[in-house]
Amino acid sequence: MPRSGVLDIAAYVPGTHAVAGHARVYRLSSNETPLGASPAAKAAIARATEHPELYPDGSAGELRRAIAAQYGLNADRIICGAGSDELLNLLAHGFLEPGDEAIYTE
């Protein structure tokens, strides 16, 4: 059974897919772009799918090292995730004890 209140949360409503008189609607809030994927992104996708049998690096080591090199940081102090929700969840699990309260914006 989910925690109290979870079932009361309103379901996510995605942006509009169609608007009369327009061939296509791009939802910028969903990171959609009318420009399409860049050639570099397409090349990275092609490289990433050369060996789909291999499990990806969950620590995003290559990305963290690239960010560290670009900004002169220590890669061990960089964390990557699948969006801010995941990162906030990791922080909460790492720092909050049962019964603690935390406030954050939506």
CSV table of N, CA and C in Angstrom, one decimal:
chain,number,residue,atom,x,y,z
A,1,MET,N,0.8,-1.2,0.0
A,1,MET,CA,0.0,0.0,0.0
A,1,MET,C,0.9,1.2,0.0
A,2,PRO,N,0.6,2.2,-0.8
A,2,PRO,CA,1.5,3.4,-0.9
A,2,PRO,C,1.3,4.3,0.4
A,3,ARG,N,2.2,5.2,0.6
A,3,ARG,CA,2.1,6.1,1.8
A,3,ARG,C,0.9,6.9,1.7
A,4,SER,N,0.4,7.4,2.8
A,4,SER,CA,-0.8,8.2,2.8
A,4,SER,C,-0.6,9.5,1.9
A,5,GLY,N,-1.6,9.8,1.2
A,5,GLY,CA,-1.5,11.0,0.3
A,5,GLY,C,-1.0,10.7,-1.1
A,6,VAL,N,-0.3,9.6,-1.3
A,6,VAL,CA,0.3,9.3,-2.6
A,6,VAL,C,-0.8,9.2,-3.7
A,7,LEU,N,-1.9,8.5,-3.3
A,7,LEU,CA,-3.0,8.3,-4.2
A,7,LEU,C,-3.8,9.5,-4.5
A,8,ASP,N,-3.6,10.6,-3.7
A,8,ASP,CA,-4.3,11.8,-3.8
A,8,ASP,C,-3.5,12.8,-4.8
A,9,ILE,N,-2.3,12.4,-5.2
A,9,ILE,CA,-1.5,13.3,-6.0
A,9,ILE,C,-2.1,13.3,-7.4
A,10,ALA,N,-2.3,14.4,-8.0
A,10,ALA,CA,-2.8,14.5,-9.4
A,10,ALA,C,-1.9,13.9,-10.4
A,11,ALA,N,-2.4,13.2,-11.3
A,11,ALA,CA,-1.5,12.6,-12.4
A,11,ALA,C,-0.9,13.7,-13.2
A,12,TYR,N,0.3,13.5,-13.7
A,12,TYR,CA,0.9,14.4,-14.6
A,12,TYR,C,0.1,14.5,-15.9
A,13,VAL,N,0.0,15.7,-16.4
A,13,VAL,CA,-0.7,16.0,-17.6
A,13,VAL,C,0.3,16.6,-18.6
A,14,PRO,N,0.7,15.8,-19.6
A,14,PRO,CA,1.7,16.3,-20.6
A,14,PRO,C,1.1,17.5,-21.4
A,15,GLY,N,2.0,18.2,-22.0
A,15,GLY,CA,1.6,19.3,-22.9
A,15,GLY,C,0.8,18.8,-24.1
A,16,THR,N,0.2,19.7,-24.8
A,16,THR,CA,-0.6,19.4,-25.9
A,16,THR,C,0.2,18.9,-27.1
A,17,HIS,N,-0.3,17.9,-27.8
A,17,HIS,CA,0.4,17.3,-28.9
A,17,HIS,C,-0.1,18.0,-30.2
A,18,ALA,N,-1.3,18.5,-30.2
A,18,ALA,CA,-1.8,19.1,-31.5
A,18,ALA,C,-2.6,20.4,-31.2
A,19,VAL,N,-2.4,21.3,-32.1
A,19,VAL,CA,-3.1,22.6,-32.1
A,19,VAL,C,-3.6,22.8,-33.5
A,20,ALA,N,-4.9,23.2,-33.5
A,20,ALA,CA,-5.6,23.4,-34.8
A,20,ALA,C,-4.8,24.4,-35.7
A,21,GLY,N,-4.5,24.1,-36.9
A,21,GLY,CA,-3.8,25.0,-37.8
A,21,GLY,C,-2.3,24.9,-37.8
A,22,HIS,N,-1.8,24.0,-37.0
A,22,HIS,CA,-0.3,23.8,-36.9
A,22,HIS,C,0.0,22.4,-37.1
A,23,ALA,N,1.0,22.1,-38.0
A,23,ALA,CA,1.4,20.8,-38.3
A,23,ALA,C,2.0,20.0,-37.2
A,24,ARG,N,2.7,20.7,-36.3
A,24,ARG,CA,3.4,20.0,-35.2
A,24,ARG,C,3.5,21.0,-34.0
A,25,VAL,N,3.4,20.5,-32.8
A,25,VAL,CA,3.6,21.3,-31.6
A,25,VAL,C,4.8,20.7,-30.9
A,26,TYR,N,5.8,21.6,-30.6
A,26,TYR,CA,7.0,21.2,-29.8
A,26,TYR,C,6.8,21.6,-28.4
A,27,ARG,N,6.9,20.7,-27.5
A,27,ARG,CA,6.7,20.9,-26.1
A,27,ARG,C,8.1,21.2,-25.5
A,28,LEU,N,8.4,22.5,-25.3
A,28,LEU,CA,9.7,22.9,-24.8
A,28,LEU,C,9.8,22.5,-23.4
A,29,SER,N,8.7,22.4,-22.6
A,29,SER,CA,8.8,21.9,-21.2
A,29,SER,C,9.2,20.5,-21.1
A,30,SER,N,9.0,19.7,-22.2
A,30,SER,CA,9.4,18.3,-22.3
A,30,SER,C,10.7,18.1,-23.0
A,31,ASN,N,11.5,19.3,-23.2
A,31,ASN,CA,12.8,19.3,-23.9
A,31,ASN,C,12.7,18.8,-25.3
A,32,GLU,N,11.5,19.1,-26.0
A,32,GLU,CA,11.4,18.9,-27.4
A,32,GLU,C,11.9,20.1,-28.2
A,33,THR,N,12.4,19.9,-29.3
A,33,THR,CA,13.0,20.9,-30.1
A,33,THR,C,12.6,20.8,-31.6
A,34,PRO,N,12.3,21.9,-32.2
A,34,PRO,CA,12.0,21.9,-33.7
A,34,PRO,C,13.3,21.6,-34.5
A,35,LEU,N,14.4,21.7,-33.9
A,35,LEU,CA,15.7,21.6,-34.6
A,35,LEU,C,16.1,20.1,-34.9
A,36,GLY,N,15.5,19.2,-34.1
A,36,GLY,CA,15.9,17.8,-34.3
A,36,GLY,C,17.2,17.6,-33.5
A,37,ALA,N,17.6,16.3,-33.5
A,37,ALA,CA,18.8,16.0,-32.7
A,37,ALA,C,20.0,16.5,-33.5
A,38,SER,N,21.1,16.9,-32.8
A,38,SER,CA,22.3,17.4,-33.4
A,38,SER,C,23.0,16.2,-34.0
A,39,PRO,N,23.9,16.4,-35.0
A,39,PRO,CA,24.7,15.4,-35.6
A,39,PRO,C,25.6,14.7,-34.5
A,40,ALA,N,26.1,15.5,-33.6
A,40,ALA,CA,26.9,14.9,-32.5
A,40,ALA,C,26.0,13.9,-31.6
A,41,ALA,N,24.8,14.3,-31.3
A,41,ALA,CA,23.9,13.4,-30.6
A,41,ALA,C,23.6,12.2,-31.3
A,42,LYS,N,23.3,12.3,-32.6
A,42,LYS,CA,23.0,11.1,-33.4
A,42,LYS,C,24.2,10.2,-33.5
A,43,ALA,N,25.4,10.7,-33.6
A,43,ALA,CA,26.6,9.9,-33.6
A,43,ALA,C,26.8,9.2,-32.2
A,44,ALA,N,26.5,9.9,-31.1
A,44,ALA,CA,26.7,9.3,-29.8
A,44,ALA,C,25.7,8.2,-29.6
A,45,ILE,N,24.5,8.4,-30.1
A,45,ILE,CA,23.5,7.3,-30.0
A,45,ILE,C,23.9,6.1,-30.8
A,46,ALA,N,24.5,6.3,-32.0
A,46,ALA,CA,24.9,5.2,-32.8
A,46,ALA,C,26.1,4.5,-32.1
A,47,ARG,N,27.0,5.2,-31.5
A,47,ARG,CA,28.1,4.6,-30.8
A,47,ARG,C,27.5,3.8,-29.6
A,48,ALA,N,26.6,4.3,-28.9
A,48,ALA,CA,26.0,3.7,-27.7
A,48,ALA,C,25.2,2.4,-28.0
A,49,THR,N,24.8,2.3,-29.2
A,49,THR,CA,24.0,1.1,-29.6
A,49,THR,C,24.8,0.1,-30.3
A,50,GLU,N,26.1,0.3,-30.4
A,50,GLU,CA,27.0,-0.7,-31.1
A,50,GLU,C,27.0,-2.0,-30.3
A,51,HIS,N,26.9,-1.9,-29.0
A,51,HIS,CA,26.9,-3.1,-28.1
A,51,HIS,C,25.8,-3.1,-27.1
A,52,PRO,N,24.6,-3.3,-27.6
A,52,PRO,CA,23.4,-3.2,-26.7
A,52,PRO,C,23.4,-4.3,-25.6
A,53,GLU,N,24.3,-5.3,-25.8
A,53,GLU,CA,24.3,-6.4,-24.8
A,53,GLU,C,25.1,-6.0,-23.5
A,54,LEU,N,25.8,-4.8,-23.6
A,54,LEU,CA,26.6,-4.4,-22.4
A,54,LEU,C,25.7,-3.4,-21.6
A,55,TYR,N,25.8,-3.6,-20.3
A,55,TYR,CA,25.1,-2.8,-19.4
A,55,TYR,C,25.8,-1.4,-19.3
A,56,PRO,N,25.0,-0.3,-19.3
A,56,PRO,CA,25.7,1.0,-19.2
A,56,PRO,C,26.3,1.3,-17.9
A,57,ASP,N,27.2,2.2,-17.9
A,57,ASP,CA,27.9,2.6,-16.7
A,57,ASP,C,27.0,3.5,-15.8
A,58,GLY,N,26.5,2.9,-14.8
A,58,GLY,CA,25.5,3.6,-13.9
A,58,GLY,C,26.1,4.8,-13.2
A,59,SER,N,27.4,4.9,-13.1
A,59,SER,CA,28.0,6.0,-12.4
A,59,SER,C,28.3,7.1,-13.3
A,60,ALA,N,28.0,7.0,-14.6
A,60,ALA,CA,28.3,8.0,-15.6
A,60,ALA,C,29.7,8.5,-15.6
A,61,GLY,N,30.6,7.6,-15.4
A,61,GLY,CA,32.0,8.0,-15.2
A,61,GLY,C,32.6,8.8,-16.4
A,62,GLU,N,32.3,8.4,-17.6
A,62,GLU,CA,32.9,9.2,-18.7
A,62,GLU,C,32.3,10.6,-18.7
A,63,LEU,N,31.0,10.8,-18.5
A,63,LEU,CA,30.4,12.1,-18.4
A,63,LEU,C,30.9,12.9,-17.3
A,64,ARG,N,31.1,12.3,-16.1
A,64,ARG,CA,31.6,13.0,-15.0
A,64,ARG,C,33.0,13.5,-15.2
A,65,ARG,N,33.8,12.7,-15.8
A,65,ARG,CA,35.2,13.0,-16.1
A,65,ARG,C,35.2,14.2,-17.2
A,66,ALA,N,34.3,14.1,-18.1
A,66,ALA,CA,34.3,15.2,-19.1
A,66,ALA,C,33.9,16.5,-18.5
A,67,ILE,N,32.9,16.5,-17.6
A,67,ILE,CA,32.4,17.7,-16.9
A,67,ILE,C,33.6,18.2,-16.1
A,68,ALA,N,34.2,17.3,-15.3
A,68,ALA,CA,35.3,17.7,-14.5
A,68,ALA,C,36.5,18.4,-15.3
A,69,ALA,N,36.8,17.8,-16.4
A,69,ALA,CA,37.9,18.4,-17.2
A,69,ALA,C,37.5,19.7,-17.8
A,70,GLN,N,36.2,19.9,-18.2
A,70,GLN,CA,35.8,21.1,-18.8
A,70,GLN,C,35.8,22.3,-17.8
A,71,TYR,N,35.5,22.0,-16.5
A,71,TYR,CA,35.3,23.0,-15.5
A,71,TYR,C,36.4,23.0,-14.4
A,72,GLY,N,37.4,22.2,-14.6
A,72,GLY,CA,38.4,22.1,-13.6
A,72,GLY,C,38.0,21.6,-12.2
A,73,LEU,N,37.1,20.6,-12.2
A,73,LEU,CA,36.6,20.0,-11.0
A,73,LEU,C,37.1,18.6,-10.8
A,74,ASN,N,36.8,18.1,-9.6
A,74,ASN,CA,37.1,16.7,-9.3
A,74,ASN,C,36.0,15.8,-9.7
A,75,ALA,N,36.2,14.9,-10.6
A,75,ALA,CA,35.1,14.0,-11.1
A,75,ALA,C,34.4,13.2,-9.9
A,76,ASP,N,35.2,12.9,-8.9
A,76,ASP,CA,34.6,12.2,-7.7
A,76,ASP,C,33.6,13.0,-7.0
A,77,ARG,N,33.5,14.3,-7.2
A,77,ARG,CA,32.6,15.2,-6.5
A,77,ARG,C,31.4,15.6,-7.4
A,78,ILE,N,31.3,14.9,-8.5
A,78,ILE,CA,30.2,15.2,-9.5
A,78,ILE,C,29.2,14.0,-9.5
A,79,ILE,N,27.9,14.3,-9.4
A,79,ILE,CA,26.9,13.2,-9.5
A,79,ILE,C,26.0,13.5,-10.7
A,80,CYS,N,25.7,12.5,-11.4
A,80,CYS,CA,24.7,12.6,-12.5
A,80,CYS,C,23.5,11.7,-12.3
A,81,GLY,N,22.4,12.1,-12.8
A,81,GLY,CA,21.2,11.4,-12.6
A,81,GLY,C,20.2,11.6,-13.7
A,82,ALA,N,19.1,10.9,-13.6
A,82,ALA,CA,18.1,11.0,-14.6
A,82,ALA,C,17.1,12.1,-14.3
A,83,GLY,N,17.6,13.3,-14.1
A,83,GLY,CA,16.7,14.4,-13.8
A,83,GLY,C,16.8,14.8,-12.3
A,84,SER,N,16.3,16.0,-12.0
A,84,SER,CA,16.4,16.6,-10.7
A,84,SER,C,15.6,15.7,-9.7
A,85,ASP,N,14.5,15.1,-10.1
A,85,ASP,CA,13.8,14.2,-9.1
A,85,ASP,C,14.7,13.1,-8.5
A,86,GLU,N,15.4,12.5,-9.4
A,86,GLU,CA,16.3,11.4,-8.9
A,86,GLU,C,17.4,12.0,-8.0
A,87,LEU,N,18.0,13.1,-8.4
A,87,LEU,CA,19.1,13.7,-7.6
A,87,LEU,C,18.6,14.1,-6.2
A,88,LEU,N,17.4,14.8,-6.2
A,88,LEU,CA,16.8,15.2,-4.9
A,88,LEU,C,16.5,13.9,-4.0
A,89,ASN,N,16.0,12.9,-4.6
A,89,ASN,CA,15.8,11.6,-3.9
A,89,ASN,C,17.0,11.1,-3.3
A,90,LEU,N,18.1,11.1,-4.1
A,90,LEU,CA,19.4,10.6,-3.6
A,90,LEU,C,19.9,11.4,-2.4
A,91,LEU,N,19.8,12.7,-2.5
A,91,LEU,CA,20.2,13.6,-1.4
A,91,LEU,C,19.3,13.3,-0.2
A,92,ALA,N,18.0,13.1,-0.4
A,92,ALA,CA,17.2,12.9,0.8
A,92,ALA,C,17.6,11.5,1.5
A,93,HIS,N,17.8,10.5,0.7
A,93,HIS,CA,18.2,9.2,1.2
A,93,HIS,C,19.5,9.3,1.9
A,94,GLY,N,20.4,10.1,1.4
A,94,GLY,CA,21.8,10.2,1.9
A,94,GLY,C,21.9,11.0,3.2
A,95,PHE,N,21.0,12.0,3.4
A,95,PHE,CA,21.1,12.9,4.5
A,95,PHE,C,20.0,12.9,5.5
A,96,LEU,N,18.8,12.5,5.1
A,96,LEU,CA,17.7,12.5,6.0
A,96,LEU,C,17.5,11.2,6.8
A,97,GLU,N,17.1,11.3,8.0
A,97,GLU,CA,16.8,10.2,8.9
A,97,GLU,C,15.3,10.0,8.9
A,98,PRO,N,14.9,8.8,9.2
A,98,PRO,CA,13.4,8.6,9.4
A,98,PRO,C,12.8,9.6,10.4
A,99,GLY,N,11.8,10.2,10.0
A,99,GLY,CA,11.1,11.3,10.9
A,99,GLY,C,11.6,12.7,10.6
A,100,ASP,N,12.7,12.8,9.8
A,100,ASP,CA,13.1,14.2,9.4
A,100,ASP,C,12.2,14.8,8.4
A,101,GLU,N,12.1,16.1,8.4
A,101,GLU,CA,11.3,16.8,7.4
A,101,GLU,C,12.2,17.6,6.5
A,102,ALA,N,11.8,17.7,5.2
A,102,ALA,CA,12.5,18.5,4.3
A,102,ALA,C,11.5,19.3,3.4
A,103,ILE,N,12.0,20.5,3.0
A,103,ILE,CA,11.1,21.3,2.1
A,103,ILE,C,11.9,21.6,0.9
A,104,TYR,N,11.2,21.4,-0.3
A,104,TYR,CA,11.8,21.8,-1.5
A,104,TYR,C,10.8,22.3,-2.5
A,105,THR,N,11.2,23.0,-3.5
A,105,THR,CA,10.2,23.6,-4.4
A,105,THR,C,9.9,22.6,-5.5
A,106,GLU,N,8.8,22.8,-6.2
A,106,GLU,CA,8.4,21.9,-7.3
A,106,GLU,C,8.9,22.5,-8.6
